[in-house]
């Protein structure tokens, strides 16, 4: 089994702070008006990235885009703004937790005779076994292999 990509290849992709959006983009992607976004910001519900000049338009990190979209979802379901914000913040804790685990566990992408698999890291304490995962027909499958079966990537 040979690595197609190793962990370093994915670092930027897992760094959500690199993804930034202007208020107009937030509006287009979420359906929440720029006026509403500014209101939520004034109430401390969301926050824009600090900008060097007042002249520069508002820019938001990916986390705020997700938060805005989630709040809107709950509002559309009939919840109050207060309940929507609380529900969103609770769910974002679990999303952040999940993101940290996946970002740190993922060691690379492996080709196993044409089957693309994710190397999810050591399966045992002494690092002799690795946990691989792959997706096939709407289901995730797992395989434990001997770590010595993995070859380095040509990156």
Short mmCIF file of N, CA and C in Angstrom, two decimals:
data_model
loop_
_atom_site.label_atom_id
_atom_site.label_comp_id
_atom_site.label_asym_id
_atom_site.label_seq_id
_atom_site.Cartn_x
_atom_site.Cartn_y
_atom_site.Cartn_z
N UNK A 1 0.84 -1.17 0.00
CA UNK A 1 0.00 0.00 0.00
C UNK A 1 0.89 1.23 0.00
N UNK A 2 0.53 2.18 -0.83
CA UNK A 2 1.35 3.37 -0.99
C UNK A 2 0.54 4.63 -0.68
N UNK A 3 1.17 5.56 -0.01
CA UNK A 3 0.54 6.84 0.26
C UNK A 3 0.39 7.63 -1.03
N UNK A 4 -0.78 8.17 -1.25
CA UNK A 4 -0.99 9.13 -2.33
C UNK A 4 -0.66 10.53 -1.81
N UNK A 5 -1.08 10.79 -0.57
CA UNK A 5 -0.81 12.06 0.10
C UNK A 5 -0.61 11.79 1.58
N UNK A 6 0.26 12.55 2.20
CA UNK A 6 0.45 12.43 3.65
C UNK A 6 -0.19 13.62 4.36
N UNK A 7 -0.16 13.57 5.66
CA UNK A 7 -0.83 14.55 6.51
C UNK A 7 -0.51 16.00 6.13
N UNK A 8 0.73 16.28 5.81
CA UNK A 8 1.12 17.66 5.49
C UNK A 8 0.33 18.24 4.32
N UNK A 9 -0.07 17.39 3.40
CA UNK A 9 -0.82 17.82 2.24
C UNK A 9 -2.17 18.44 2.64
N UNK A 10 -2.73 18.00 3.76
CA UNK A 10 -4.06 18.43 4.18
C UNK A 10 -4.07 19.56 5.20
N UNK A 11 -2.90 19.99 5.67
CA UNK A 11 -2.85 21.00 6.73
C UNK A 11 -3.66 22.24 6.41
N UNK A 12 -3.47 22.80 5.23
CA UNK A 12 -4.19 24.03 4.87
C UNK A 12 -5.69 23.78 4.82
N UNK A 13 -6.09 22.63 4.31
CA UNK A 13 -7.51 22.33 4.20
C UNK A 13 -8.21 22.25 5.54
N UNK A 14 -7.50 21.81 6.55
CA UNK A 14 -8.09 21.71 7.88
C UNK A 14 -7.96 23.00 8.68
N UNK A 15 -7.23 23.98 8.16
CA UNK A 15 -7.10 25.26 8.84
C UNK A 15 -8.21 26.19 8.38
N UNK A 16 -9.34 26.12 9.06
CA UNK A 16 -10.52 26.87 8.63
C UNK A 16 -10.33 28.38 8.75
N UNK A 17 -9.33 28.85 9.50
CA UNK A 17 -9.07 30.28 9.60
C UNK A 17 -8.61 30.87 8.27
N UNK A 18 -8.15 30.03 7.36
CA UNK A 18 -7.72 30.52 6.05
C UNK A 18 -8.90 30.94 5.18
N UNK A 19 -10.09 30.44 5.50
CA UNK A 19 -11.27 30.71 4.69
C UNK A 19 -12.01 31.91 5.27
N UNK A 20 -12.03 32.99 4.50
CA UNK A 20 -12.65 34.23 4.95
C UNK A 20 -13.62 34.73 3.90
N UNK A 21 -14.71 35.36 4.38
CA UNK A 21 -15.78 35.76 3.49
C UNK A 21 -16.23 37.19 3.79
N UNK A 22 -16.49 37.94 2.73
CA UNK A 22 -17.05 39.29 2.88
C UNK A 22 -18.52 39.17 3.24
N UNK A 23 -19.05 40.24 3.77
CA UNK A 23 -20.44 40.23 4.22
C UNK A 23 -21.40 39.91 3.07
N UNK A 24 -21.11 40.39 1.87
CA UNK A 24 -21.96 40.09 0.72
C UNK A 24 -21.94 38.61 0.36
N UNK A 25 -20.78 37.98 0.52
CA UNK A 25 -20.67 36.54 0.27
C UNK A 25 -21.45 35.76 1.33
N UNK A 26 -21.36 36.21 2.57
CA UNK A 26 -22.13 35.58 3.65
C UNK A 26 -23.61 35.66 3.33
N UNK A 27 -24.05 36.83 2.89
CA UNK A 27 -25.46 37.03 2.55
C UNK A 27 -25.88 36.08 1.42
N UNK A 28 -25.06 35.99 0.39
CA UNK A 28 -25.39 35.13 -0.76
C UNK A 28 -25.41 33.66 -0.39
N UNK A 29 -24.49 33.24 0.47
CA UNK A 29 -24.39 31.81 0.81
C UNK A 29 -25.42 31.36 1.84
N UNK A 30 -25.84 32.27 2.72
CA UNK A 30 -26.72 31.86 3.82
C UNK A 30 -28.16 32.35 3.66
N UNK A 31 -28.35 33.40 2.87
CA UNK A 31 -29.68 33.99 2.77
C UNK A 31 -29.99 34.93 3.92
N UNK A 32 -29.01 35.19 4.77
CA UNK A 32 -29.17 36.15 5.87
C UNK A 32 -28.70 37.50 5.35
N UNK A 33 -29.55 38.52 5.47
CA UNK A 33 -29.22 39.84 4.93
C UNK A 33 -28.00 40.45 5.63
N UNK A 34 -27.29 41.29 4.91
CA UNK A 34 -26.14 41.99 5.49
C UNK A 34 -26.58 42.82 6.69
N UNK A 35 -27.76 43.37 6.62
CA UNK A 35 -28.30 44.16 7.74
C UNK A 35 -28.46 43.28 8.97
N UNK A 36 -29.00 42.06 8.78
CA UNK A 36 -29.18 41.13 9.89
C UNK A 36 -27.83 40.68 10.46
N UNK A 37 -26.88 40.43 9.58
CA UNK A 37 -25.54 40.04 10.01
C UNK A 37 -24.93 41.14 10.88
N UNK A 38 -25.06 42.39 10.44
CA UNK A 38 -24.53 43.51 11.24
C UNK A 38 -25.25 43.62 12.59
N UNK A 39 -26.55 43.36 12.60
CA UNK A 39 -27.31 43.39 13.85
C UNK A 39 -26.79 42.31 14.80
N UNK A 40 -26.63 41.09 14.30
CA UNK A 40 -26.12 40.01 15.15
C UNK A 40 -24.73 40.35 15.66
N UNK A 41 -23.95 41.00 14.82
CA UNK A 41 -22.61 41.41 15.26
C UNK A 41 -22.71 42.45 16.38
N UNK A 42 -23.62 43.41 16.24
CA UNK A 42 -23.78 44.45 17.27
C UNK A 42 -24.24 43.86 18.60
N UNK A 43 -24.91 42.73 18.57
CA UNK A 43 -25.38 42.05 19.78
C UNK A 43 -24.35 41.06 20.34
N UNK A 44 -23.20 40.93 19.67
CA UNK A 44 -22.16 40.03 20.15
C UNK A 44 -22.40 38.57 19.81
N UNK A 45 -23.35 38.29 18.94
CA UNK A 45 -23.67 36.92 18.58
C UNK A 45 -22.61 36.36 17.63
N UNK A 46 -22.15 37.18 16.72
CA UNK A 46 -21.09 36.82 15.79
C UNK A 46 -20.04 37.91 15.82
N UNK A 47 -18.89 37.64 15.21
CA UNK A 47 -17.85 38.67 15.18
C UNK A 47 -17.11 38.63 13.85
N UNK A 48 -16.81 39.83 13.38
CA UNK A 48 -16.02 39.97 12.16
C UNK A 48 -14.55 39.94 12.53
N UNK A 49 -13.72 39.74 11.53
CA UNK A 49 -12.27 39.80 11.72
C UNK A 49 -11.89 41.26 11.89
N UNK A 50 -11.00 41.52 12.84
CA UNK A 50 -10.50 42.88 13.02
C UNK A 50 -9.81 43.35 11.75
N UNK A 51 -10.15 44.53 11.29
CA UNK A 51 -9.57 45.07 10.06
C UNK A 51 -8.72 46.29 10.41
N UNK A 52 -7.74 46.57 9.58
CA UNK A 52 -6.82 47.68 9.83
C UNK A 52 -7.51 49.03 9.71
N UNK A 53 -8.55 49.11 8.91
CA UNK A 53 -9.19 50.39 8.65
C UNK A 53 -10.70 50.23 8.70
N UNK A 54 -11.37 51.27 9.18
CA UNK A 54 -12.83 51.28 9.20
C UNK A 54 -13.39 51.28 7.78
N UNK A 55 -12.55 51.69 6.82
CA UNK A 55 -12.97 51.77 5.42
C UNK A 55 -13.14 50.38 4.80
N UNK A 56 -12.46 49.43 5.36
CA UNK A 56 -12.51 48.08 4.79
C UNK A 56 -13.81 47.39 5.20
N UNK A 57 -14.39 46.63 4.27
CA UNK A 57 -15.64 45.94 4.54
C UNK A 57 -15.46 44.82 5.55
N UNK A 58 -16.57 44.40 6.10
CA UNK A 58 -16.55 43.31 7.08
C UNK A 58 -16.15 42.00 6.41
N UNK A 59 -15.33 41.25 7.14
CA UNK A 59 -14.90 39.93 6.68
C UNK A 59 -15.07 38.98 7.86
N UNK A 60 -15.52 37.76 7.56
CA UNK A 60 -15.82 36.77 8.60
C UNK A 60 -15.08 35.47 8.32
N UNK A 61 -14.69 34.81 9.39
CA UNK A 61 -14.05 33.51 9.26
C UNK A 61 -15.10 32.43 8.95
N UNK A 62 -14.59 31.29 8.50
CA UNK A 62 -15.45 30.16 8.16
C UNK A 62 -16.37 29.78 9.32
N UNK A 63 -15.83 29.80 10.53
CA UNK A 63 -16.62 29.45 11.71
C UNK A 63 -17.85 30.34 11.84
N UNK A 64 -17.71 31.63 11.51
CA UNK A 64 -18.85 32.54 11.57
C UNK A 64 -19.85 32.26 10.45
N UNK A 65 -19.35 31.89 9.28
CA UNK A 65 -20.24 31.51 8.19
C UNK A 65 -21.13 30.34 8.63
N UNK A 66 -20.52 29.33 9.23
CA UNK A 66 -21.27 28.17 9.69
C UNK A 66 -22.25 28.57 10.79
N UNK A 67 -21.80 29.42 11.70
CA UNK A 67 -22.66 29.86 12.80
C UNK A 67 -23.88 30.61 12.27
N UNK A 68 -23.66 31.50 11.32
CA UNK A 68 -24.75 32.27 10.73
C UNK A 68 -25.74 31.33 10.04
N UNK A 69 -25.23 30.38 9.27
CA UNK A 69 -26.10 29.44 8.56
C UNK A 69 -26.91 28.59 9.55
N UNK A 70 -26.28 28.17 10.63
CA UNK A 70 -26.97 27.35 11.62
C UNK A 70 -28.04 28.15 12.36
N UNK A 71 -27.71 29.38 12.74
CA UNK A 71 -28.71 30.23 13.41
C UNK A 71 -29.91 30.42 12.50
N UNK A 72 -29.65 30.69 11.23
CA UNK A 72 -30.75 30.87 10.28
C UNK A 72 -31.60 29.61 10.19
N UNK A 73 -30.95 28.46 10.17
CA UNK A 73 -31.69 27.19 10.13
C UNK A 73 -32.66 27.09 11.30
N UNK A 74 -32.18 27.36 12.50
CA UNK A 74 -33.04 27.27 13.68
C UNK A 74 -34.15 28.32 13.65
N UNK A 75 -33.81 29.52 13.20
CA UNK A 75 -34.84 30.56 13.07
C UNK A 75 -35.92 30.12 12.08
N UNK A 76 -35.50 29.55 10.96
CA UNK A 76 -36.45 29.06 9.95
C UNK A 76 -37.33 27.94 10.50
N UNK A 77 -36.81 27.21 11.49
CA UNK A 77 -37.59 26.15 12.12
C UNK A 77 -38.57 26.69 13.16
N UNK A 78 -38.51 28.01 13.41
CA UNK A 78 -39.46 28.64 14.33
C UNK A 78 -38.92 28.94 15.71
N UNK A 79 -37.64 28.72 15.94
CA UNK A 79 -37.06 29.02 17.25
C UNK A 79 -36.80 30.52 17.39
N UNK A 80 -36.72 30.98 18.63
CA UNK A 80 -36.37 32.38 18.88
C UNK A 80 -34.89 32.57 18.58
N UNK A 81 -34.48 33.82 18.45
CA UNK A 81 -33.06 34.11 18.21
C UNK A 81 -32.22 33.58 19.37
N UNK A 82 -32.66 33.81 20.60
CA UNK A 82 -31.90 33.36 21.77
C UNK A 82 -31.71 31.84 21.76
N UNK A 83 -32.78 31.10 21.49
CA UNK A 83 -32.71 29.65 21.44
C UNK A 83 -31.87 29.18 20.25
N UNK A 84 -32.01 29.86 19.12
CA UNK A 84 -31.23 29.51 17.93
C UNK A 84 -29.74 29.67 18.18
N UNK A 85 -29.35 30.75 18.84
CA UNK A 85 -27.95 30.99 19.15
C UNK A 85 -27.44 29.93 20.13
N UNK A 86 -28.20 29.65 21.16
CA UNK A 86 -27.79 28.64 22.16
C UNK A 86 -27.64 27.27 21.51
N UNK A 87 -28.59 26.89 20.67
CA UNK A 87 -28.52 25.59 20.00
C UNK A 87 -27.32 25.51 19.07
N UNK A 88 -27.08 26.59 18.36
CA UNK A 88 -25.94 26.65 17.44
C UNK A 88 -24.63 26.52 18.20
N UNK A 89 -24.48 27.26 19.28
CA UNK A 89 -23.24 27.21 20.05
C UNK A 89 -23.01 25.82 20.64
N UNK A 90 -24.06 25.16 21.07
CA UNK A 90 -23.93 23.80 21.60
C UNK A 90 -23.47 22.84 20.50
N UNK A 91 -24.07 22.94 19.33
CA UNK A 91 -23.70 22.06 18.22
C UNK A 91 -22.29 22.37 17.73
N UNK A 92 -21.90 23.63 17.77
CA UNK A 92 -20.55 23.98 17.30
C UNK A 92 -19.47 23.40 18.20
N UNK A 93 -19.77 23.19 19.47
CA UNK A 93 -18.79 22.54 20.36
C UNK A 93 -18.46 21.15 19.83
N UNK A 94 -19.49 20.41 19.45
CA UNK A 94 -19.29 19.05 18.95
C UNK A 94 -18.65 19.06 17.56
N UNK A 95 -18.98 20.05 16.76
CA UNK A 95 -18.37 20.16 15.44
C UNK A 95 -16.87 20.44 15.59
N UNK A 96 -16.52 21.32 16.52
CA UNK A 96 -15.12 21.65 16.76
C UNK A 96 -14.36 20.43 17.28
N UNK A 97 -14.97 19.72 18.19
CA UNK A 97 -14.39 18.49 18.74
C UNK A 97 -14.14 17.47 17.63
N UNK A 98 -15.12 17.27 16.78
CA UNK A 98 -15.01 16.33 15.66
C UNK A 98 -13.91 16.77 14.70
N UNK A 99 -13.87 18.04 14.39
CA UNK A 99 -12.86 18.58 13.48
C UNK A 99 -11.45 18.34 14.01
N UNK A 100 -11.26 18.58 15.31
CA UNK A 100 -9.94 18.38 15.91
C UNK A 100 -9.50 16.91 15.84
N UNK A 101 -10.43 16.01 16.12
CA UNK A 101 -10.07 14.59 16.06
C UNK A 101 -9.70 14.17 14.65
N UNK A 102 -10.54 14.51 13.68
CA UNK A 102 -10.27 14.09 12.30
C UNK A 102 -8.99 14.74 11.79
N UNK A 103 -8.80 16.03 12.04
CA UNK A 103 -7.61 16.73 11.57
C UNK A 103 -6.33 16.14 12.15
N UNK A 104 -6.39 15.70 13.40
CA UNK A 104 -5.20 15.14 14.04
C UNK A 104 -5.02 13.65 13.76
N UNK A 105 -6.10 12.93 13.56
CA UNK A 105 -6.00 11.50 13.31
C UNK A 105 -5.56 11.20 11.88
N UNK A 106 -6.05 11.96 10.92
CA UNK A 106 -5.77 11.68 9.52
C UNK A 106 -4.28 11.78 9.23
N UNK A 107 -3.69 10.66 8.82
CA UNK A 107 -2.26 10.62 8.52
C UNK A 107 -1.98 10.65 7.03
N UNK A 108 -3.02 10.40 6.23
CA UNK A 108 -2.81 10.44 4.80
C UNK A 108 -3.85 9.65 4.04
N UNK A 109 -3.69 9.68 2.72
CA UNK A 109 -4.55 8.93 1.81
C UNK A 109 -3.70 7.84 1.17
N UNK A 110 -4.23 6.63 1.18
CA UNK A 110 -3.49 5.45 0.74
C UNK A 110 -4.20 4.80 -0.45
N UNK A 111 -3.40 4.29 -1.37
CA UNK A 111 -3.94 3.48 -2.46
C UNK A 111 -3.68 2.03 -2.13
N UNK A 112 -4.76 1.27 -1.99
CA UNK A 112 -4.65 -0.16 -1.72
C UNK A 112 -5.23 -0.91 -2.92
N UNK A 113 -4.39 -1.15 -3.92
CA UNK A 113 -4.81 -1.84 -5.14
C UNK A 113 -6.03 -1.18 -5.79
N UNK A 114 -5.97 0.15 -5.90
CA UNK A 114 -7.05 0.89 -6.54
C UNK A 114 -8.14 1.37 -5.59
N UNK A 115 -8.16 0.89 -4.38
CA UNK A 115 -9.13 1.33 -3.38
C UNK A 115 -8.49 2.47 -2.57
N UNK A 116 -9.08 3.65 -2.65
CA UNK A 116 -8.56 4.80 -1.89
C UNK A 116 -9.05 4.68 -0.45
N UNK A 117 -8.08 4.79 0.47
CA UNK A 117 -8.39 4.63 1.89
C UNK A 117 -7.73 5.76 2.68
N UNK A 118 -8.32 6.10 3.81
CA UNK A 118 -7.73 7.08 4.72
C UNK A 118 -6.96 6.35 5.81
N UNK A 119 -5.74 6.80 6.05
CA UNK A 119 -4.95 6.28 7.17
C UNK A 119 -5.32 7.12 8.38
N UNK A 120 -6.03 6.51 9.32
CA UNK A 120 -6.51 7.23 10.50
C UNK A 120 -5.56 7.08 11.70
N UNK A 121 -4.35 6.65 11.44
CA UNK A 121 -3.34 6.62 12.49
C UNK A 121 -3.19 5.28 13.17
N UNK A 122 -2.41 5.31 14.25
CA UNK A 122 -2.10 4.09 14.99
C UNK A 122 -3.36 3.49 15.60
N UNK A 123 -3.48 2.18 15.47
CA UNK A 123 -4.60 1.45 16.06
C UNK A 123 -4.22 0.91 17.43
N UNK A 124 -2.93 0.70 17.64
CA UNK A 124 -2.46 0.15 18.91
C UNK A 124 -1.47 1.11 19.55
N UNK A 125 -1.19 0.89 20.79
CA UNK A 125 -0.30 1.77 21.56
C UNK A 125 1.14 1.79 21.05
N UNK A 126 1.62 0.67 20.53
CA UNK A 126 3.02 0.62 20.11
C UNK A 126 3.22 0.97 18.63
N UNK A 127 2.16 1.36 17.93
CA UNK A 127 2.28 1.83 16.55
C UNK A 127 2.56 0.76 15.52
N UNK A 128 2.27 -0.47 15.82
CA UNK A 128 2.52 -1.56 14.86
C UNK A 128 1.34 -1.80 13.92
N UNK A 129 0.19 -1.29 14.31
CA UNK A 129 -1.00 -1.45 13.48
C UNK A 129 -1.58 -0.07 13.14
N UNK A 130 -2.19 0.02 11.95
CA UNK A 130 -2.82 1.26 11.52
C UNK A 130 -4.29 0.98 11.22
N UNK A 131 -5.11 2.00 11.43
CA UNK A 131 -6.53 1.92 11.12
C UNK A 131 -6.77 2.64 9.80
N UNK A 132 -7.29 1.91 8.82
CA UNK A 132 -7.64 2.50 7.53
C UNK A 132 -9.16 2.53 7.42
N UNK A 133 -9.66 3.54 6.72
CA UNK A 133 -11.10 3.67 6.50
C UNK A 133 -11.35 3.97 5.03
N UNK A 134 -12.45 3.44 4.51
CA UNK A 134 -12.84 3.76 3.15
C UNK A 134 -14.36 3.76 3.05
N UNK A 135 -14.84 4.40 2.02
CA UNK A 135 -16.26 4.59 1.82
C UNK A 135 -16.68 3.82 0.58
N UNK A 136 -17.69 3.00 0.73
CA UNK A 136 -18.15 2.17 -0.39
C UNK A 136 -19.65 1.96 -0.27
N UNK A 137 -20.38 2.39 -1.26
CA UNK A 137 -21.83 2.18 -1.30
C UNK A 137 -22.55 2.71 -0.06
N UNK A 138 -22.28 3.98 0.24
CA UNK A 138 -22.95 4.70 1.32
C UNK A 138 -22.65 4.14 2.72
N UNK A 139 -21.51 3.50 2.85
CA UNK A 139 -21.13 2.95 4.15
C UNK A 139 -19.62 3.10 4.34
N UNK A 140 -19.20 3.40 5.56
CA UNK A 140 -17.79 3.48 5.90
C UNK A 140 -17.35 2.10 6.37
N UNK A 141 -16.21 1.66 5.85
CA UNK A 141 -15.62 0.38 6.25
C UNK A 141 -14.26 0.66 6.89
N UNK A 142 -13.83 -0.23 7.76
CA UNK A 142 -12.55 -0.08 8.45
C UNK A 142 -11.72 -1.33 8.24
N UNK A 143 -10.41 -1.11 8.26
CA UNK A 143 -9.49 -2.23 8.13
C UNK A 143 -8.26 -1.92 8.99
N UNK A 144 -7.84 -2.88 9.76
CA UNK A 144 -6.62 -2.75 10.56
C UNK A 144 -5.52 -3.49 9.80
N UNK A 145 -4.39 -2.81 9.59
CA UNK A 145 -3.28 -3.42 8.86
C UNK A 145 -2.00 -3.31 9.68
N UNK A 146 -1.02 -4.07 9.29
CA UNK A 146 0.31 -3.96 9.87
C UNK A 146 0.93 -2.67 9.33
N UNK A 147 1.46 -1.83 10.19
CA UNK A 147 2.02 -0.55 9.79
C UNK A 147 3.14 -0.69 8.76
N UNK A 148 3.83 -1.83 8.76
CA UNK A 148 4.94 -2.04 7.82
C UNK A 148 4.44 -2.17 6.37
N UNK A 149 3.14 -2.37 6.18
CA UNK A 149 2.59 -2.49 4.82
C UNK A 149 2.50 -1.15 4.10
N UNK A 150 2.64 -0.06 4.83
CA UNK A 150 2.52 1.28 4.23
C UNK A 150 3.85 1.75 3.68
N UNK A 151 3.82 2.22 2.44
CA UNK A 151 5.03 2.79 1.80
C UNK A 151 4.93 4.30 1.82
N UNK A 152 6.06 4.94 1.82
CA UNK A 152 6.11 6.40 1.80
C UNK A 152 5.56 6.95 0.49
N UNK A 153 5.10 8.19 0.53
CA UNK A 153 4.60 8.86 -0.68
C UNK A 153 5.75 9.44 -1.48
N UNK A 154 5.50 9.70 -2.76
CA UNK A 154 6.50 10.32 -3.63
C UNK A 154 6.41 11.84 -3.64
N UNK A 155 5.62 12.45 -2.76
CA UNK A 155 5.34 13.88 -2.77
C UNK A 155 6.51 14.70 -3.04
#
